[in-house]
Amino acid sequence: MTMRRALSRMANPQLLALVGVLLINWILFPNFFRITWQDGRLFGSVIDVLNRGAPVAILAIGMVGVIATKGVDLSVGAVMAVAGAVAATLVVAGYPAPVAVVAALLVGLLCGLWNGFLVAVLDIQPIVATLVLMVAGRGIAQLITEGFIVTFNDPLLVFIGTGSLLGLPMATVIAIAMLVLVTLLVRKTAIGLFIEAVGVNRAAATLAGIRSRMLLMLVYGLSGLCAAVAGLIVAGDIRGADANNAGLWLELDAILAVVIGGTSLLGGRFSVPLAVVGALIIQAMNTGILVSGFPPEFNLIVKAALIFLVLIIQSPLATRVVVVKRPVREAGK
Amino acid sequence: MSIITKLALAAGLATALSSAVLAQDVSGKVIGFSQIGSESGWRAAETAVTRQQAEERGVDLKFADAQQKQENQIKAIRGFIAQGVDAILVAPVVATGWDDVLAEAKEAEIPVVLLDRGVDAPEDLYLTSVASDQVKEGRVAGEWLVEAVGDEDCNVVELQGTVGSTPAINRKAGFEEAIAGHDNITISQSQTGDFTRSKGKEVMEAFIKASNNAADICAVYAHNDDMAVGAIQAIKDAGLKPGEDILVVSIDAVPDIFSAIAAGEANATVELTPNMAGPAFDALAAYWADGTEPEKFIITESKLYTADSDPQGEYERRKDLGY
Amino acid sequence: MGGTGYALEARGVVKIFGNHVALDAVDFGLRAGEVHALLGENGAGKSTLIKILTGAYQPDGGEVLVDGQPVSLDTPQQAQALGIGTVYQEVNLLPNRSVAENLFLGHQPTWFGLTDRRKMERDSRAILKRYGLDIDPASELGAHSVAVQQIVAIARAVELSGKVLILDEPTASLDRNEVERLFEIIRDLKAHGLAIVFITHFLEQVFAVSDYVTVLRNGRLIDTRKLDDVTRTDVVRLMLGKDIAFSGATGLADARPTGEVLLDFTNFGRKRSVHPFNLTIHKGEVIGVAGLLGSGRTEMARIMFGADAADEGEVKIAGKPTSISRPTDAIAHGFGFCPEDRKAEGIFGDLSVRENIIIALQGKLGWFSALTRDEQMEIAGKFGEAMDIRAASLDMPVKLLSGGNQQKVILSRWLATDPAFLILDEPTRGIDVGAHAEIVRTINRLRDEGLALVVISSEIDEVVAYSSRIVVMRDRELVAELSGENISPGVIVQAIANHREGTPT
């Protein structure tokens, strides 16, 4: 029974797609799965996927809640730039690194709450409400950095971006921690159910006594916080806050990761772990393209074709054809 | 004679001319400058240097930031014409759509100088254009590498700029031109790093994995310094020494690459000078002095910097220009 | 085969959607120079009939005749070309274009292929004048009031078609003066020989302008009558299908033992929604709410529950003044509300039956005291069994259940919160006979267990059967409260039709 359940879990389309992409990578580049131990850390292409995929995975962890409420957060890329700019400018100005990190996280949270306010209280459509910060955020980041890349050598910030813990890249460790925390937050409380209820039918949710405004503030705030974490990682990685390029277009990758993870843009059912799997699928493609030696002119076409394939694999029709349905649980007892 | 050499000759000529007329000056003139915006560090430095040059020469510079919009630039130029400035500098955001407004400036007998990019408009509508030769930049980088490796075999990995962008195409072409005929040097892998540090780092990581943990890589050529800075970090993360195990050559000459050169982590960079205004002011001075029509295309110098060119000093000189 | 004298006629029209018969051999005839009201509760088939007459739907049986000639209306454009124009409840013009453009959209006067704006605006001014509108034809349509937009829509329809005008609830969002103005226009158009179909829920308005009335119920033609020959009571009786012959024979008139006062609404109301009303509700009683659609019954339920906040009056719960401005307030005091539109406001279609049942209880418990899956299963199982919900699994999406079972799910949702007071808005509409009986049985059981209930229903027999008292809504006003032997279909129908005739004492 456990065996069968574990197997049927494995058979979900996202994991199949991830395995498929990794196999393609392996065929194109036989050393893809080679992992070595070097300077106290694991080293290899698969580790690169985990490391490089972490920022988008963290964005997706925040984005999945927003999308489940029938919203979208276009501002996360810009919020990444803002958070990186805040942290870098503060350490360069001589503030202790923990202060800079906390300040960056707070700014990210505030950006998210601002989006939540526009959506929940002023009832502005999410795509428009978050577009405001998507455009303004990058400008704010540029103001903070005065237009140039603020470089730093602060050990804590660099550790967040490039350090390692237990042999794994720090970014991966942070992403795993966030995945566990957020999954517990939504599934061990009633928040996940309420998010789904609001996404499926906000009018009914309000009539059923769910405080949908507070809930929306929460999910957008969480998305902003996740964006700030991703922003810190990206800045630490290059030891600099690049206001022009940090997080550029990553909101789209995050949305794609969530969609690949099976959460509908129309709101409702969502899965945090599968959104992370979606992010890994995207990154596995990116890394695969890089190691395979295709000319760069093909990058976008190859990526588009692969994404198209993944979406087809997980379309309802394909699911019905390929995957054996799990037996429906008996009602009642 | 190839076009490139023609351009190079023209550039030399222009430099000669400009030094000949250095006596004439532009002081007291009012000159409008329509800048694209501040999308990159180099752009910010160009603005800073232009202001610096104007101050040194006693020019009253009217600055207008177009925030990446052509309509703002056209508005700014019309404003300059209405104010009756003596000359206008434009860094055009796109190549097309300038005919009308340039004609208006010509009508008002205000000379226009284009900075760092050309436009698709009749040549008689503007005085001259000052720009770098991107193909030459790539060639200078390639020539440095040819000399640095001598007869040894060398696999180069290339970090391209944004796919399809003009600088990426030209800098690639120039580099390939320089290493052509040197069969010991081959480009083994080439990918785009979108001109950014993080993509530069990510792509370099992948290159290292794909080349037997960098055993097969002898040098990295990056289309800009930012990607090179990212690549240097990737090389360090892989436990190798950038600048020794893997040679690093790139283009732009931003301050951070000079710190890397000073630290021995990068080997060479080719300057894309932010001083487009200097040659422009020289051309205007000559024009106003005795009606000298400058060359239509003034090419700025593509200077090579290595560990021998006082990298620490270059860093100090540049760090406050807004890169 | 002319000679019927009808400008537009439907003969034996049948329309079937899936296995649901929306129209069952309906006849409808409309003469030039007359206003013909079309009445019926929601789902009676009014809009289906209109859509067939305007070419939006094709009938599955019967025929449509224009001037006595059978025609086939494949598109609304074709109907328009035959002289049939329609104005819908929501003005479907372009608010960001000028009044003149809206009048002439699609057939602008042209001058060598270009729109002749001058001529268009000149013509528009002349047309608008005929409708008593002195507005600038070049102004943006959206800048004007709904009433003016409505008139522009009518003018456009008449100019385009010119023979038959169909008005689908044109007065729904107008105030009294605007309605009066609209009626003048209708009378004027009638005098010019137009044949007009008028759809509304307001009886006064029917009597104010119409010559004939046709009543539909459950897709069937009930009757067509000349309005001079009928009273309001007759019309209401036709609409609700109640035979007044058995009025008074309820057998339930004996006073029930009423419990202590639970709720006391005093001058409770909301502007533009419900006039202030007074209502006292005891434990262990069912208050039936009767009234036609649009009479304000749903609005009353919504402000009681805090779904819309009341802006005047007060409510006391067990004698204590309380504020109910949000559903969460109401739920905290033990209220529950089953809305009329089950799909839009009741169920969470993609969520499971289990989640749909426990959601209100979980809402009451808050974010951080989550019910475990086992607890959810147990609660959902218990209430699902009590309500006899027929679902293959409690984990299946609720949208796969039948309407009746969905209604039972929503009722179970509230019962799980252990409520003191339930508001049910049309709990038995559109559900099968078995579920219907189950819900009525539940209402009786809950009343006997001491709950207070407010039940809104168009089914008069049903309301009579379980209500301790009945309040009647008309024109957004609570117009009568009936108790004892006045709880009879006859009295209710009269009260709905006209409270001056119907109010007892």
mmCIF file of C-alpha atoms in Angstrom, chain B:
data_model
loop_
_atom_site.group_PDB
_atom_site.id
_atom_site.type_symbol
_atom_site.label_atom_id
_atom_site.label_comp_id
_atom_site.label_asym_id
_atom_site.label_seq_id
_atom_site.Cartn_x
_atom_site.Cartn_y
_atom_site.Cartn_z
ATOM 1 C CA MET B 1 41.232 48.272 -48.234
ATOM 2 C CA SER B 2 38.575 47.017 -45.901
ATOM 3 C CA ILE B 3 35.957 49.254 -44.426
ATOM 4 C CA ILE B 4 37.445 48.628 -41.024
ATOM 5 C CA THR B 5 40.828 49.961 -42.004
ATOM 6 C CA LYS B 6 39.179 52.921 -43.722
ATOM 7 C CA LEU B 7 37.360 53.687 -40.522
ATOM 8 C CA ALA B 8 40.563 53.274 -38.568
ATOM 9 C CA LEU B 9 42.311 55.680 -40.892
ATOM 10 C CA ALA B 10 39.486 58.120 -40.580
ATOM 11 C CA ALA B 11 39.749 57.831 -36.844
ATOM 12 C CA GLY B 12 43.455 58.580 -36.950
ATOM 13 C CA LEU B 13 42.808 61.522 -39.193
ATOM 14 C CA ALA B 14 40.147 62.838 -36.904
ATOM 15 C CA THR B 15 42.431 62.540 -33.915
ATOM 16 C CA ALA B 16 45.144 64.367 -35.810
ATOM 17 C CA LEU B 17 42.723 67.067 -36.844
ATOM 18 C CA SER B 18 41.348 67.481 -33.379
ATOM 19 C CA SER B 19 44.783 67.882 -31.859
ATOM 20 C CA ALA B 20 45.598 70.450 -34.518
ATOM 21 C CA VAL B 21 42.614 72.586 -33.644
ATOM 22 C CA LEU B 22 42.844 72.178 -29.907
ATOM 23 C CA ALA B 23 43.730 75.836 -29.732
ATOM 24 C CA GLN B 24 40.279 76.846 -30.811
ATOM 25 C CA ASP B 25 37.763 76.465 -28.083
ATOM 26 C CA VAL B 26 34.086 76.217 -27.373
ATOM 27 C CA SER B 27 33.987 78.252 -24.215
ATOM 28 C CA GLY B 28 30.958 80.388 -23.662
ATOM 29 C CA LYS B 29 28.851 78.267 -26.003
ATOM 30 C CA VAL B 30 25.491 76.865 -24.947
ATOM 31 C CA ILE B 31 25.210 73.216 -25.921
ATOM 32 C CA GLY B 32 22.221 70.928 -25.361
ATOM 33 C CA PHE B 33 22.775 67.242 -24.569
ATOM 34 C CA SER B 34 19.941 64.751 -24.963
ATOM 35 C CA GLN B 35 21.026 61.618 -23.113
ATOM 36 C CA ILE B 36 19.181 58.283 -23.423
ATOM 37 C CA GLY B 37 18.941 57.684 -19.698
ATOM 38 C CA SER B 38 21.000 55.802 -17.172
ATOM 39 C CA GLU B 39 20.337 52.181 -18.057
ATOM 40 C CA SER B 40 23.933 51.088 -17.451
ATOM 41 C CA GLY B 41 26.985 52.120 -15.510
ATOM 42 C CA TRP B 42 28.742 53.076 -18.722
ATOM 43 C CA ARG B 43 25.895 55.398 -19.642
ATOM 44 C CA ALA B 44 26.109 57.096 -16.257
ATOM 45 C CA ALA B 45 29.861 57.513 -16.761
ATOM 46 C CA GLU B 46 29.279 59.018 -20.193
ATOM 47 C CA THR B 47 26.977 61.583 -18.634
ATOM 48 C CA ALA B 48 29.506 62.340 -15.900
ATOM 49 C CA VAL B 49 32.393 62.679 -18.350
ATOM 50 C CA THR B 50 30.362 64.872 -20.696
ATOM 51 C CA ARG B 51 29.594 67.206 -17.813
ATOM 52 C CA GLN B 52 33.251 67.161 -16.813
ATOM 53 C CA GLN B 53 34.380 67.993 -20.347
ATOM 54 C CA ALA B 54 31.849 70.780 -20.643
ATOM 55 C CA GLU B 55 33.013 72.314 -17.399
ATOM 56 C CA GLU B 56 36.684 72.121 -18.383
ATOM 57 C CA ARG B 57 35.971 73.852 -21.671
ATOM 58 C CA GLY B 58 33.642 76.469 -20.281
ATOM 59 C CA VAL B 59 30.572 75.130 -22.092
ATOM 60 C CA ASP B 60 27.126 75.860 -20.672
ATOM 61 C CA LEU B 61 25.684 72.320 -20.943
ATOM 62 C CA LYS B 62 21.895 71.860 -20.979
ATOM 63 C CA PHE B 63 21.235 68.265 -19.969
ATOM 64 C CA ALA B 64 18.043 66.351 -20.737
ATOM 65 C CA ASP B 65 17.450 62.736 -19.637
ATOM 66 C CA ALA B 66 15.067 60.945 -22.045
ATOM 67 C CA GLN B 67 14.422 57.913 -19.836
ATOM 68 C CA GLN B 68 14.783 55.523 -22.762
ATOM 69 C CA LYS B 69 12.080 57.227 -24.827
ATOM 70 C CA GLN B 70 12.603 58.642 -28.291
ATOM 71 C CA GLU B 71 9.624 60.960 -27.915
ATOM 72 C CA ASN B 72 11.333 62.536 -24.899
ATOM 73 C CA GLN B 73 14.491 63.005 -26.927
ATOM 74 C CA ILE B 74 12.633 64.652 -29.782
ATOM 75 C CA LYS B 75 10.871 66.894 -27.279
ATOM 76 C CA ALA B 76 14.198 67.799 -25.687
ATOM 77 C CA ILE B 77 15.790 68.600 -29.064
ATOM 78 C CA ARG B 78 12.840 70.807 -30.037
ATOM 79 C CA GLY B 79 13.248 72.522 -26.660
ATOM 80 C CA PHE B 80 16.942 73.132 -27.385
ATOM 81 C CA ILE B 81 16.070 74.564 -30.808
ATOM 82 C CA ALA B 82 13.491 76.864 -29.239
ATOM 83 C CA GLN B 83 16.039 78.044 -26.678
ATOM 84 C CA GLY B 84 18.422 78.806 -29.514
ATOM 85 C CA VAL B 85 21.391 76.755 -28.281
ATOM 86 C CA ASP B 86 24.636 76.821 -30.248
ATOM 87 C CA ALA B 87 24.855 73.075 -30.784
ATOM 88 C CA ILE B 88 23.102 69.856 -29.806
ATOM 89 C CA LEU B 89 24.571 66.512 -28.724
ATOM 90 C CA VAL B 90 22.282 63.481 -29.014
ATOM 91 C CA ALA B 91 22.842 59.921 -27.897
ATOM 92 C CA PRO B 92 19.992 58.431 -29.978
ATOM 93 C CA VAL B 93 17.968 55.690 -28.289
ATOM 94 C CA VAL B 94 16.913 54.121 -31.617
ATOM 95 C CA ALA B 95 18.188 54.427 -35.182
ATOM 96 C CA THR B 96 15.063 55.552 -37.016
ATOM 97 C CA GLY B 97 12.595 58.406 -36.889
ATOM 98 C CA TRP B 98 15.001 61.328 -36.604
ATOM 99 C CA ASP B 99 14.636 62.940 -40.020
ATOM 100 C CA ASP B 100 12.078 65.594 -39.073
ATOM 101 C CA VAL B 101 13.627 66.837 -35.901
ATOM 102 C CA LEU B 102 17.140 66.846 -37.416
ATOM 103 C CA ALA B 103 15.791 68.851 -40.349
ATOM 104 C CA GLU B 104 14.306 71.359 -37.906
ATOM 105 C CA ALA B 105 17.720 71.748 -36.258
ATOM 106 C CA LYS B 106 19.382 72.197 -39.646
ATOM 107 C CA GLU B 107 16.737 74.782 -40.537
ATOM 108 C CA ALA B 108 17.641 76.653 -37.351
ATOM 109 C CA GLU B 109 21.329 76.304 -38.322
ATOM 110 C CA ILE B 110 22.181 74.441 -35.144
ATOM 111 C CA PRO B 111 24.818 71.732 -35.679
ATOM 112 C CA VAL B 112 23.927 68.327 -34.259
ATOM 113 C CA VAL B 113 26.511 65.757 -33.140
ATOM 114 C CA LEU B 114 25.434 62.154 -32.584
ATOM 115 C CA LEU B 115 27.111 60.317 -29.741
ATOM 116 C CA ASP B 116 27.966 56.601 -29.536
ATOM 117 C CA ARG B 117 25.263 55.377 -31.897
ATOM 118 C CA GLY B 118 24.341 56.189 -35.498
ATOM 119 C CA VAL B 119 20.961 56.949 -37.032
ATOM 120 C CA ASP B 120 19.232 56.105 -40.306
ATOM 121 C CA ALA B 121 18.942 59.646 -41.615
ATOM 122 C CA PRO B 122 20.542 61.581 -44.493
ATOM 123 C CA GLU B 123 24.089 62.470 -43.553
ATOM 124 C CA ASP B 124 23.662 66.139 -44.307
ATOM 125 C CA LEU B 125 21.191 66.487 -41.446
ATOM 126 C CA TYR B 126 23.910 66.257 -38.776
ATOM 127 C CA LEU B 127 27.437 67.546 -38.428
ATOM 128 C CA THR B 128 29.127 64.328 -37.399
ATOM 129 C CA SER B 129 28.789 61.281 -35.213
ATOM 130 C CA VAL B 130 31.217 60.184 -32.520
ATOM 131 C CA ALA B 131 31.236 56.462 -31.775
ATOM 132 C CA SER B 132 33.531 53.625 -30.892
ATOM 133 C CA ASP B 133 34.351 50.893 -33.364
ATOM 134 C CA GLN B 134 32.966 47.782 -31.710
ATOM 135 C CA VAL B 135 34.572 45.448 -34.220
ATOM 136 C CA LYS B 136 37.920 47.005 -33.400
ATOM 137 C CA GLU B 137 37.295 46.511 -29.679
ATOM 138 C CA GLY B 138 36.866 42.802 -30.297
ATOM 139 C CA ARG B 139 39.935 42.756 -32.498
ATOM 140 C CA VAL B 140 42.128 44.482 -29.909
ATOM 141 C CA ALA B 141 41.025 41.912 -27.316
ATOM 142 C CA GLY B 142 41.763 39.079 -29.756
ATOM 143 C CA GLU B 143 45.168 40.503 -30.696
ATOM 144 C CA TRP B 144 46.109 40.686 -27.036
ATOM 145 C CA LEU B 145 45.215 37.024 -26.576
ATOM 146 C CA VAL B 146 47.155 35.978 -29.717
ATOM 147 C CA GLU B 147 50.216 37.618 -28.295
ATOM 148 C CA ALA B 148 49.662 36.350 -24.750
ATOM 149 C CA VAL B 149 49.441 32.646 -25.692
ATOM 150 C CA GLY B 150 52.114 32.644 -28.351
ATOM 151 C CA ASP B 151 52.336 29.221 -29.977
ATOM 152 C CA GLU B 152 50.594 27.269 -27.260
ATOM 153 C CA ASP B 153 47.229 25.636 -27.927
ATOM 154 C CA CYS B 154 44.390 27.586 -26.363
ATOM 155 C CA ASN B 155 40.676 26.842 -26.086
ATOM 156 C CA VAL B 156 38.761 30.051 -25.541
ATOM 157 C CA VAL B 157 35.265 30.186 -24.079
ATOM 158 C CA GLU B 158 33.250 33.199 -25.129
ATOM 159 C CA LEU B 159 30.626 35.006 -23.066
ATOM 160 C CA GLN B 160 28.499 36.804 -25.625
ATOM 161 C CA GLY B 161 26.374 39.841 -25.068
ATOM 162 C CA THR B 162 22.618 39.748 -25.538
ATOM 163 C CA VAL B 163 21.795 37.611 -28.576
ATOM 164 C CA GLY B 164 21.289 39.757 -31.641
ATOM 165 C CA SER B 165 22.493 43.029 -30.117
ATOM 166 C CA THR B 166 24.872 45.089 -32.236
ATOM 167 C CA PRO B 167 27.773 45.143 -29.751
ATOM 168 C CA ALA B 168 27.542 41.368 -29.323
ATOM 169 C CA ILE B 169 27.655 40.789 -33.078
ATOM 170 C CA ASN B 170 30.482 43.264 -33.667
ATOM 171 C CA ARG B 171 32.654 42.300 -30.720
ATOM 172 C CA LYS B 172 32.353 38.645 -31.686
ATOM 173 C CA ALA B 173 33.284 39.415 -35.297
ATOM 174 C CA GLY B 174 36.320 41.513 -34.310
ATOM 175 C CA PHE B 175 37.667 38.862 -31.966
ATOM 176 C CA GLU B 176 37.237 36.112 -34.549
ATOM 177 C CA GLU B 177 39.009 38.295 -37.101
ATOM 178 C CA ALA B 178 42.000 38.677 -34.801
ATOM 179 C CA ILE B 179 42.397 34.980 -34.024
ATOM 180 C CA ALA B 180 41.785 33.900 -37.630
ATOM 181 C CA GLY B 181 44.938 32.308 -38.985
ATOM 182 C CA HIS B 182 46.136 31.317 -35.541
ATOM 183 C CA ASP B 183 45.128 27.700 -35.545
ATOM 184 C CA ASN B 184 46.360 27.156 -32.002
ATOM 185 C CA ILE B 185 43.496 29.358 -30.722
ATOM 186 C CA THR B 186 39.946 28.087 -31.058
ATOM 187 C CA ILE B 187 36.649 29.174 -29.539
ATOM 188 C CA SER B 188 35.508 25.956 -27.907
ATOM 189 C CA GLN B 189 32.253 27.186 -26.361
ATOM 190 C CA SER B 190 30.200 30.290 -26.814
ATOM 191 C CA GLN B 191 27.042 31.294 -24.975
ATOM 192 C CA THR B 192 25.187 34.452 -24.126
ATOM 193 C CA GLY B 193 25.564 35.991 -20.679
ATOM 194 C CA ASP B 194 23.210 38.874 -21.473
ATOM 195 C CA PHE B 195 25.882 41.417 -20.490
ATOM 196 C CA THR B 196 25.119 40.771 -16.787
ATOM 197 C CA ARG B 197 27.287 39.559 -13.932
ATOM 198 C CA SER B 198 24.947 36.857 -12.710
ATOM 199 C CA LYS B 199 24.429 35.342 -16.161
ATOM 200 C CA GLY B 200 28.148 35.607 -16.805
ATOM 201 C CA LYS B 201 28.786 33.636 -13.651
ATOM 202 C CA GLU B 202 26.101 31.044 -14.385
ATOM 203 C CA VAL B 203 27.296 30.441 -17.943
ATOM 204 C CA MET B 204 30.923 30.217 -16.853
ATOM 205 C CA GLU B 205 29.979 27.613 -14.242
ATOM 206 C CA ALA B 206 28.383 25.530 -16.962
ATOM 207 C CA PHE B 207 31.397 25.972 -19.252
ATOM 208 C CA ILE B 208 33.677 24.740 -16.482
ATOM 209 C CA LYS B 209 31.591 21.608 -15.915
ATOM 210 C CA ALA B 210 31.380 20.961 -19.629
ATOM 211 C CA SER B 211 35.160 21.244 -20.112
ATOM 212 C CA ASN B 212 36.415 18.572 -17.828
ATOM 213 C CA ASN B 213 36.404 20.938 -14.843
ATOM 214 C CA ALA B 214 38.077 23.683 -16.825
ATOM 215 C CA ALA B 215 41.090 21.539 -17.703
ATOM 216 C CA ASP B 216 40.299 22.270 -21.343
ATOM 217 C CA ILE B 217 39.823 26.028 -20.944
ATOM 218 C CA CYS B 218 42.792 28.330 -21.392
ATOM 219 C CA ALA B 219 41.042 31.702 -21.653
ATOM 220 C CA VAL B 220 37.685 33.407 -21.381
ATOM 221 C CA TYR B 221 36.689 36.257 -23.638
ATOM 222 C CA ALA B 222 33.721 38.283 -22.362
ATOM 223 C CA HIS B 223 31.909 40.875 -24.465
ATOM 224 C CA ASN B 224 31.787 43.141 -21.438
ATOM 225 C CA ASP B 225 33.545 43.501 -18.124
ATOM 226 C CA ASP B 226 30.481 42.737 -16.012
ATOM 227 C CA MET B 227 30.242 39.221 -17.422
ATOM 228 C CA ALA B 228 33.983 38.842 -16.903
ATOM 229 C CA VAL B 229 33.595 39.791 -13.237
ATOM 230 C CA GLY B 230 30.910 37.099 -12.909
ATOM 231 C CA ALA B 231 33.108 34.568 -14.722
ATOM 232 C CA ILE B 232 36.034 35.339 -12.398
ATOM 233 C CA GLN B 233 33.856 34.398 -9.411
ATOM 234 C CA ALA B 234 32.785 31.177 -11.100
ATOM 235 C CA ILE B 235 36.421 30.290 -11.769
ATOM 236 C CA LYS B 236 37.300 30.948 -8.126
ATOM 237 C CA ASP B 237 34.330 28.874 -6.933
ATOM 238 C CA ALA B 238 35.656 25.982 -9.017
ATOM 239 C CA GLY B 239 38.924 26.192 -7.076
ATOM 240 C CA LEU B 240 40.939 27.667 -9.924
ATOM 241 C CA LYS B 241 42.910 30.873 -10.260
ATOM 242 C CA PRO B 242 41.461 33.371 -12.698
ATOM 243 C CA GLY B 243 44.205 35.261 -14.536
ATOM 244 C CA GLU B 244 46.591 32.315 -14.217
ATOM 245 C CA ASP B 245 44.771 29.021 -14.798
ATOM 246 C CA ILE B 246 42.347 30.770 -17.090
ATOM 247 C CA LEU B 247 43.187 34.041 -18.827
ATOM 248 C CA VAL B 248 40.445 36.679 -18.684
ATOM 249 C CA VAL B 249 40.045 39.347 -21.352
ATOM 250 C CA SER B 250 37.039 41.583 -21.801
ATOM 251 C CA ILE B 251 35.821 44.939 -23.087
ATOM 252 C CA ASP B 252 34.547 48.251 -21.599
ATOM 253 C CA ALA B 253 37.145 49.148 -18.918
ATOM 254 C CA VAL B 254 34.766 49.674 -15.991
ATOM 255 C CA PRO B 255 36.321 50.282 -12.536
ATOM 256 C CA ASP B 256 35.607 46.793 -11.153
ATOM 257 C CA ILE B 257 37.667 45.086 -13.867
ATOM 258 C CA PHE B 258 40.635 47.242 -12.872
ATOM 259 C CA SER B 259 40.411 45.999 -9.290
ATOM 260 C CA ALA B 260 40.387 42.486 -10.723
ATOM 261 C CA ILE B 261 43.407 43.253 -12.936
ATOM 262 C CA ALA B 262 45.172 44.794 -9.955
ATOM 263 C CA ALA B 263 44.455 41.617 -7.973
ATOM 264 C CA GLY B 264 45.807 39.516 -10.818
ATOM 265 C CA GLU B 265 42.405 37.932 -11.464
ATOM 266 C CA ALA B 266 41.850 39.474 -14.880
ATOM 267 C CA ASN B 267 44.408 40.088 -17.577
ATOM 268 C CA ALA B 268 43.197 42.686 -20.024
ATOM 269 C CA THR B 269 40.335 44.966 -20.951
ATOM 270 C CA VAL B 270 39.663 47.159 -23.965
ATOM 271 C CA GLU B 271 38.292 50.576 -23.261
ATOM 272 C CA LEU B 272 34.972 51.760 -24.591
ATOM 273 C CA THR B 273 35.602 55.341 -23.679
ATOM 274 C CA PRO B 274 32.787 57.261 -22.028
ATOM 275 C CA ASN B 275 34.419 60.387 -23.389
ATOM 276 C CA MET B 276 32.360 60.839 -26.532
ATOM 277 C CA ALA B 277 31.840 64.488 -25.752
ATOM 278 C CA GLY B 278 35.518 65.448 -25.967
ATOM 279 C CA PRO B 279 35.897 64.638 -29.669
ATOM 280 C CA ALA B 280 32.476 66.161 -30.263
ATOM 281 C CA PHE B 281 33.517 69.455 -28.673
ATOM 282 C CA ASP B 282 36.767 69.378 -30.679
ATOM 283 C CA ALA B 283 34.839 68.941 -33.911
ATOM 284 C CA LEU B 284 32.494 71.770 -33.015
ATOM 285 C CA ALA B 285 35.399 74.039 -32.112
ATOM 286 C CA ALA B 286 37.033 73.447 -35.471
ATOM 287 C CA TYR B 287 33.752 73.932 -37.258
ATOM 288 C CA TRP B 288 33.072 77.228 -35.537
ATOM 289 C CA ALA B 289 36.662 78.439 -35.910
ATOM 290 C CA ASP B 290 36.920 78.225 -39.667
ATOM 291 C CA GLY B 291 34.003 76.187 -40.937
ATOM 292 C CA THR B 292 35.998 72.910 -41.040
ATOM 293 C CA GLU B 293 33.551 70.134 -41.885
ATOM 294 C CA PRO B 294 34.571 67.209 -39.678
ATOM 295 C CA GLU B 295 34.559 63.604 -40.861
ATOM 296 C CA LYS B 296 31.061 62.130 -40.781
ATOM 297 C CA PHE B 297 32.200 59.326 -38.500
ATOM 298 C CA ILE B 298 34.651 60.106 -35.742
ATOM 299 C CA ILE B 299 35.911 56.894 -34.187
ATOM 300 C CA THR B 300 37.080 56.928 -30.598
ATOM 301 C CA GLU B 301 40.182 55.101 -29.490
ATOM 302 C CA SER B 302 39.923 51.458 -28.357
ATOM 303 C CA LYS B 303 42.715 51.398 -25.817
ATOM 304 C CA LEU B 304 44.037 48.217 -24.262
ATOM 305 C CA TYR B 305 44.688 48.065 -20.525
ATOM 306 C CA THR B 306 46.656 45.308 -18.810
ATOM 307 C CA ALA B 307 48.412 44.775 -15.506
ATOM 308 C CA ASP B 308 51.126 47.085 -16.835
ATOM 309 C CA SER B 309 48.819 50.090 -17.176
ATOM 310 C CA ASP B 310 48.548 51.018 -13.485
ATOM 311 C CA PRO B 311 45.213 49.274 -12.868
ATOM 312 C CA GLN B 312 44.925 50.598 -9.333
ATOM 313 C CA GLY B 313 45.328 54.162 -10.603
ATOM 314 C CA GLU B 314 42.821 53.579 -13.397
ATOM 315 C CA TYR B 315 40.388 52.232 -10.802
ATOM 316 C CA GLU B 316 40.756 55.346 -8.659
ATOM 317 C CA ARG B 317 40.300 57.602 -11.694
ATOM 318 C CA ARG B 318 37.082 55.919 -12.722
ATOM 319 C CA LYS B 319 35.363 54.887 -9.544
ATOM 320 C CA ASP B 320 33.471 58.152 -9.116
ATOM 321 C CA LEU B 321 32.282 58.502 -12.684
ATOM 322 C CA GLY B 322 29.094 56.624 -11.961
ATOM 323 C CA TYR B 323 29.979 53.247 -13.503
#
